[in-house]
Amino acid sequence: MMTILEITVERWPIAGTFTISRGSKTEAAVVLCTLRDGLYTGRGECVPYARYGESLDSVCAEIEKLRDALAAGATREDLHGLIGEGAARNAVDCALWDLEAKRSGKRVADIIGLPPLKTLTTAVTVSFGDAETMAASARAMADRPVIKVKVGGEDDEERIFAVAEAAPKSRIILDANEGWTDANIVRHMLAAAKAGIVLIEQPLPAGKDAILSTIPHPVPICADESAHGTDDLHNLLGRYDSINIKLDKTGGLTEALRMQKRARDLDFGIMVGCMVGTSLAMAPAVLVAQDADFVDLDGPLILKEDRSPGLVFAGSLVSPPEPQLWG
C-alpha cells in the first residue's frame, strides 16, 4: 500500500512574547508531516530550531528527500539510515508511529508495551526579563507545583532570588540556555542553591562545558543543548546529573525511547522537554515522560490557541493524548 507524504508549514501565534537569553519570538513556526495510505492517516509535528542550524526550508527539504522511500514502505527503523537526528526525522518518525497505530487499531503506548498512561505534572515557564517582571510572572504562577525560569544573563542572582521569593511553594528549575560562563557559573550556582532551586538546565555552551566536571554541583545540572541522542550520553558522564530529552533533538519517539533507556542505565535523571509547538508535538513526548523526573511540556499553554482536539490541561496537569490527536 503506497504511502503519500504531505508537508505543511504552519504558524501559531504566541500569547504575548516568549523570551530566552538568545532572543524573543511571537509565533511558533512548525512543520506538519502527514502520511496517507488511502485508508489511514498519520501525523507528526516538528519545530525547526535555528540553534541547531535548522530552518523551515531546510527541514521541509529534508522531509521531501524521504518521499520515495516512504512511498516504497520505509519504516521507522529505516529512517535512521536515511536521515540524521533533528526536527525533520522527528516529524516523519512520529507520523509513522501514528499511522501504525491507526492501521493496527492499537494505541502507540500499547505497541511499545507501556503500562496504562498517567496524567503528568508539567512545568510552566517564566520568560527571561528583568527581575521585577520575572517575579511578577512567577507570583502569578505561585500555585503551580513546578516552574521553569529562563535565565542566562551576566548577573542572574537578582532574578534567581526574586522568582524564588515570589513562588516559595513551587519547585523551580533554572534554564540558562547556554548563557552562563566559566567566570560566573559558580556564583550563580551558589545563589541557586541558597534560593532552593531544584535543577539547573544547560548553564554553559555545548562543547564548552568541561568545567562542570571539576566544580561542585550544589544543585543538579541537566544537559539540554549538549544532549541530542543516545550516542551523546557517554560524553556527558561526570559533567551532568540529568538530561533533557526532546523529540526535536533525538529525531523522533523511536530514538527518544532508546535514549531514555540508556540514560537510566547510566543513572542520569531525566527531564522530557519541548520546543514551543502545538499539542501534536507534545503528544508523543507524553509517552516518554511517563518515566521522567521532570516534565516540561507546556508548549501549547504558551500559544494563543492550540489544535482541536488537543491535549487536555488542567492547571499544571496534562492528560495522555486521545487517538483523534495522535497515537
mmCIF file with all atom_site columns, N, CA, C and O in Angstrom, residues 55-80:
data_model
loop_
_atom_site.group_PDB
_atom_site.id
_atom_site.type_symbol
_atom_site.label_atom_id
_atom_site.label_alt_id
_atom_site.label_comp_id
_atom_site.label_asym_id
_atom_site.label_entity_id
_atom_site.label_seq_id
_atom_site.pdbx_PDB_ins_code
_atom_site.Cartn_x
_atom_site.Cartn_y
_atom_site.Cartn_z
_atom_site.occupancy
_atom_site.B_iso_or_equiv
_atom_site.pdbx_formal_charge
_atom_site.auth_seq_id
_atom_site.auth_comp_id
_atom_site.auth_asym_id
_atom_site.auth_atom_id
_atom_site.pdbx_PDB_model_num
ATOM 1   N N  . SER A 1 55 ? 16.031 25.404 9.635  1.00 0.00 ? 55 SER A N  1
ATOM 2   C CA . SER A 1 55 ? 15.057 26.417 9.229  1.00 0.00 ? 55 SER A CA 1
ATOM 3   C C  . SER A 1 55 ? 13.828 25.697 8.684  1.00 0.00 ? 55 SER A C  1
ATOM 4   O O  . SER A 1 55 ? 13.857 24.478 8.447  1.00 0.00 ? 55 SER A O  1
ATOM 5   N N  . LEU A 1 56 ? 12.752 26.429 8.483  1.00 0.00 ? 56 LEU A N  1
ATOM 6   C CA . LEU A 1 56 ? 11.564 25.821 7.881  1.00 0.00 ? 56 LEU A CA 1
ATOM 7   C C  . LEU A 1 56 ? 11.910 25.203 6.529  1.00 0.00 ? 56 LEU A C  1
ATOM 8   O O  . LEU A 1 56 ? 11.514 24.072 6.220  1.00 0.00 ? 56 LEU A O  1
ATOM 9   N N  . ASP A 1 57 ? 12.674 25.942 5.725  1.00 0.00 ? 57 ASP A N  1
ATOM 10  C CA . ASP A 1 57 ? 13.017 25.443 4.389  1.00 0.00 ? 57 ASP A CA 1
ATOM 11  C C  . ASP A 1 57 ? 13.897 24.199 4.454  1.00 0.00 ? 57 ASP A C  1
ATOM 12  O O  . ASP A 1 57 ? 13.681 23.222 3.716  1.00 0.00 ? 57 ASP A O  1
ATOM 13  N N  . SER A 1 58 ? 14.893 24.219 5.322  1.00 0.00 ? 58 SER A N  1
ATOM 14  C CA . SER A 1 58 ? 15.813 23.075 5.378  1.00 0.00 ? 58 SER A CA 1
ATOM 15  C C  . SER A 1 58 ? 15.117 21.818 5.893  1.00 0.00 ? 58 SER A C  1
ATOM 16  O O  . SER A 1 58 ? 15.362 20.722 5.392  1.00 0.00 ? 58 SER A O  1
ATOM 17  N N  . VAL A 1 59 ? 14.229 21.987 6.871  1.00 0.00 ? 59 VAL A N  1
ATOM 18  C CA . VAL A 1 59 ? 13.526 20.830 7.415  1.00 0.00 ? 59 VAL A CA 1
ATOM 19  C C  . VAL A 1 59 ? 12.544 20.267 6.385  1.00 0.00 ? 59 VAL A C  1
ATOM 20  O O  . VAL A 1 59 ? 12.444 19.052 6.202  1.00 0.00 ? 59 VAL A O  1
ATOM 21  N N  . CYS A 1 60 ? 11.831 21.142 5.704  1.00 0.00 ? 60 CYS A N  1
ATOM 22  C CA . CYS A 1 60 ? 10.921 20.663 4.650  1.00 0.00 ? 60 CYS A CA 1
ATOM 23  C C  . CYS A 1 60 ? 11.686 19.929 3.554  1.00 0.00 ? 60 CYS A C  1
ATOM 24  O O  . CYS A 1 60 ? 11.227 18.897 3.039  1.00 0.00 ? 60 CYS A O  1
ATOM 25  N N  . ALA A 1 61 ? 12.866 20.447 3.207  1.00 0.00 ? 61 ALA A N  1
ATOM 26  C CA . ALA A 1 61 ? 13.674 19.803 2.175  1.00 0.00 ? 61 ALA A CA 1
ATOM 27  C C  . ALA A 1 61 ? 14.157 18.427 2.627  1.00 0.00 ? 61 ALA A C  1
ATOM 28  O O  . ALA A 1 61 ? 14.197 17.470 1.834  1.00 0.00 ? 61 ALA A O  1
ATOM 29  N N  . GLU A 1 62 ? 14.530 18.301 3.909  1.00 0.00 ? 62 GLU A N  1
ATOM 30  C CA . GLU A 1 62 ? 14.973 17.007 4.441  1.00 0.00 ? 62 GLU A CA 1
ATOM 31  C C  . GLU A 1 62 ? 13.833 15.998 4.402  1.00 0.00 ? 62 GLU A C  1
ATOM 32  O O  . GLU A 1 62 ? 14.030 14.834 4.038  1.00 0.00 ? 62 GLU A O  1
ATOM 33  N N  . ILE A 1 63 ? 12.635 16.425 4.776  1.00 0.00 ? 63 ILE A N  1
ATOM 34  C CA . ILE A 1 63 ? 11.486 15.515 4.740  1.00 0.00 ? 63 ILE A CA 1
ATOM 35  C C  . ILE A 1 63 ? 11.169 15.126 3.298  1.00 0.00 ? 63 ILE A C  1
ATOM 36  O O  . ILE A 1 63 ? 10.866 13.961 3.007  1.00 0.00 ? 63 ILE A O  1
ATOM 37  N N  . GLU A 1 64 ? 11.254 16.077 2.388  1.00 0.00 ? 64 GLU A N  1
ATOM 38  C CA . GLU A 1 64 ? 10.946 15.820 0.981  1.00 0.00 ? 64 GLU A CA 1
ATOM 39  C C  . GLU A 1 64 ? 11.854 14.730 0.405  1.00 0.00 ? 64 GLU A C  1
ATOM 40  O O  . GLU A 1 64 ? 11.408 13.917 -0.424 1.00 0.00 ? 64 GLU A O  1
ATOM 41  N N  . LYS A 1 65 ? 13.095 14.659 0.875  1.00 0.00 ? 65 LYS A N  1
ATOM 42  C CA . LYS A 1 65 ? 14.024 13.642 0.390  1.00 0.00 ? 65 LYS A CA 1
ATOM 43  C C  . LYS A 1 65 ? 13.543 12.218 0.699  1.00 0.00 ? 65 LYS A C  1
ATOM 44  O O  . LYS A 1 65 ? 13.991 11.251 0.080  1.00 0.00 ? 65 LYS A O  1
ATOM 45  N N  . LEU A 1 66 ? 12.620 12.100 1.638  1.00 0.00 ? 66 LEU A N  1
ATOM 46  C CA . LEU A 1 66 ? 12.134 10.781 2.053  1.00 0.00 ? 66 LEU A CA 1
ATOM 47  C C  . LEU A 1 66 ? 10.888 10.335 1.284  1.00 0.00 ? 66 LEU A C  1
ATOM 48  O O  . LEU A 1 66 ? 10.385 9.239  1.522  1.00 0.00 ? 66 LEU A O  1
ATOM 49  N N  . ARG A 1 67 ? 10.406 11.174 0.387  1.00 0.00 ? 67 ARG A N  1
ATOM 50  C CA . ARG A 1 67 ? 9.130  10.898 -0.271 1.00 0.00 ? 67 ARG A CA 1
ATOM 51  C C  . ARG A 1 67 ? 9.116  9.523  -0.950 1.00 0.00 ? 67 ARG A C  1
ATOM 52  O O  . ARG A 1 67 ? 8.196  8.723  -0.747 1.00 0.00 ? 67 ARG A O  1
ATOM 53  N N  . ASP A 1 68 ? 10.125 9.240  -1.761 1.00 0.00 ? 68 ASP A N  1
ATOM 54  C CA . ASP A 1 68 ? 10.134 7.962  -2.492 1.00 0.00 ? 68 ASP A CA 1
ATOM 55  C C  . ASP A 1 68 ? 10.291 6.784  -1.537 1.00 0.00 ? 68 ASP A C  1
ATOM 56  O O  . ASP A 1 68 ? 9.650  5.738  -1.724 1.00 0.00 ? 68 ASP A O  1
ATOM 57  N N  . ALA A 1 69 ? 11.156 6.937  -0.530 1.00 0.00 ? 69 ALA A N  1
ATOM 58  C CA . ALA A 1 69 ? 11.368 5.844  0.424  1.00 0.00 ? 69 ALA A CA 1
ATOM 59  C C  . ALA A 1 69 ? 10.087 5.544  1.196  1.00 0.00 ? 69 ALA A C  1
ATOM 60  O O  . ALA A 1 69 ? 9.749  4.371  1.415  1.00 0.00 ? 69 ALA A O  1
ATOM 61  N N  . LEU A 1 70 ? 9.365  6.571  1.574  1.00 0.00 ? 70 LEU A N  1
ATOM 62  C CA . LEU A 1 70 ? 8.113  6.366  2.298  1.00 0.00 ? 70 LEU A CA 1
ATOM 63  C C  . LEU A 1 70 ? 7.071  5.705  1.397  1.00 0.00 ? 70 LEU A C  1
ATOM 64  O O  . LEU A 1 70 ? 6.330  4.818  1.830  1.00 0.00 ? 70 LEU A O  1
ATOM 65  N N  . ALA A 1 71 ? 7.025  6.137  0.150  1.00 0.00 ? 71 ALA A N  1
ATOM 66  C CA . ALA A 1 71 ? 6.082  5.528  -0.789 1.00 0.00 ? 71 ALA A CA 1
ATOM 67  C C  . ALA A 1 71 ? 6.378  4.050  -0.989 1.00 0.00 ? 71 ALA A C  1
ATOM 68  O O  . ALA A 1 71 ? 5.469  3.240  -1.226 1.00 0.00 ? 71 ALA A O  1
ATOM 69  N N  . ALA A 1 72 ? 7.663  3.698  -0.868 1.00 0.00 ? 72 ALA A N  1
ATOM 70  C CA . ALA A 1 72 ? 8.080  2.305  -1.054 1.00 0.00 ? 72 ALA A CA 1
ATOM 71  C C  . ALA A 1 72 ? 7.962  1.484  0.229  1.00 0.00 ? 72 ALA A C  1
ATOM 72  O O  . ALA A 1 72 ? 8.304  0.300  0.232  1.00 0.00 ? 72 ALA A O  1
ATOM 73  N N  . GLY A 1 73 ? 7.507  2.126  1.318  1.00 0.00 ? 73 GLY A N  1
ATOM 74  C CA . GLY A 1 73 ? 7.265  1.371  2.536  1.00 0.00 ? 73 GLY A CA 1
ATOM 75  C C  . GLY A 1 73 ? 8.328  1.489  3.607  1.00 0.00 ? 73 GLY A C  1
ATOM 76  O O  . GLY A 1 73 ? 8.420  0.626  4.491  1.00 0.00 ? 73 GLY A O  1
ATOM 77  N N  . ALA A 1 74 ? 9.152  2.549  3.588  1.00 0.00 ? 74 ALA A N  1
ATOM 78  C CA . ALA A 1 74 ? 10.176 2.740  4.611  1.00 0.00 ? 74 ALA A CA 1
ATOM 79  C C  . ALA A 1 74 ? 9.542  2.767  6.000  1.00 0.00 ? 74 ALA A C  1
ATOM 80  O O  . ALA A 1 74 ? 8.470  3.340  6.201  1.00 0.00 ? 74 ALA A O  1
ATOM 81  N N  . THR A 1 75 ? 10.209 2.138  6.953  1.00 0.00 ? 75 THR A N  1
ATOM 82  C CA . THR A 1 75 ? 9.717  2.044  8.319  1.00 0.00 ? 75 THR A CA 1
ATOM 83  C C  . THR A 1 75 ? 10.453 3.031  9.224  1.00 0.00 ? 75 THR A C  1
ATOM 84  O O  . THR A 1 75 ? 11.417 3.684  8.823  1.00 0.00 ? 75 THR A O  1
ATOM 85  N N  . ARG A 1 76 ? 10.011 3.067  10.479 1.00 0.00 ? 76 ARG A N  1
ATOM 86  C CA . ARG A 1 76 ? 10.678 3.918  11.463 1.00 0.00 ? 76 ARG A CA 1
ATOM 87  C C  . ARG A 1 76 ? 12.154 3.541  11.599 1.00 0.00 ? 76 ARG A C  1
ATOM 88  O O  . ARG A 1 76 ? 13.021 4.416  11.694 1.00 0.00 ? 76 ARG A O  1
ATOM 89  N N  . GLU A 1 77 ? 12.434 2.249  11.641 1.00 0.00 ? 77 GLU A N  1
ATOM 90  C CA . GLU A 1 77 ? 13.825 1.817  11.781 1.00 0.00 ? 77 GLU A CA 1
ATOM 91  C C  . GLU A 1 77 ? 14.648 2.188  10.554 1.00 0.00 ? 77 GLU A C  1
ATOM 92  O O  . GLU A 1 77 ? 15.845 2.462  10.657 1.00 0.00 ? 77 GLU A O  1
ATOM 93  N N  . ASP A 1 78 ? 14.024 2.196  9.392  1.00 0.00 ? 78 ASP A N  1
ATOM 94  C CA . ASP A 1 78 ? 14.736 2.581  8.175  1.00 0.00 ? 78 ASP A CA 1
ATOM 95  C C  . ASP A 1 78 ? 15.186 4.039  8.217  1.00 0.00 ? 78 ASP A C  1
ATOM 96  O O  . ASP A 1 78 ? 16.201 4.406  7.596  1.00 0.00 ? 78 ASP A O  1
ATOM 97  N N  . LEU A 1 79 ? 14.441 4.883  8.918  1.00 0.00 ? 79 LEU A N  1
ATOM 98  C CA . LEU A 1 79 ? 14.743 6.315  8.932  1.00 0.00 ? 79 LEU A CA 1
ATOM 99  C C  . LEU A 1 79 ? 16.156 6.595  9.416  1.00 0.00 ? 79 LEU A C  1
ATOM 100 O O  . LEU A 1 79 ? 16.799 7.547  8.962  1.00 0.00 ? 79 LEU A O  1
ATOM 101 N N  . HIS A 1 80 ? 16.646 5.793  10.357 1.00 0.00 ? 80 HIS A N  1
ATOM 102 C CA . HIS A 1 80 ? 17.969 6.050  10.929 1.00 0.00 ? 80 HIS A CA 1
ATOM 103 C C  . HIS A 1 80 ? 19.074 5.908  9.897  1.00 0.00 ? 80 HIS A C  1
ATOM 104 O O  . HIS A 1 80 ? 20.149 6.484  10.074 1.00 0.00 ? 80 HIS A O  1
#
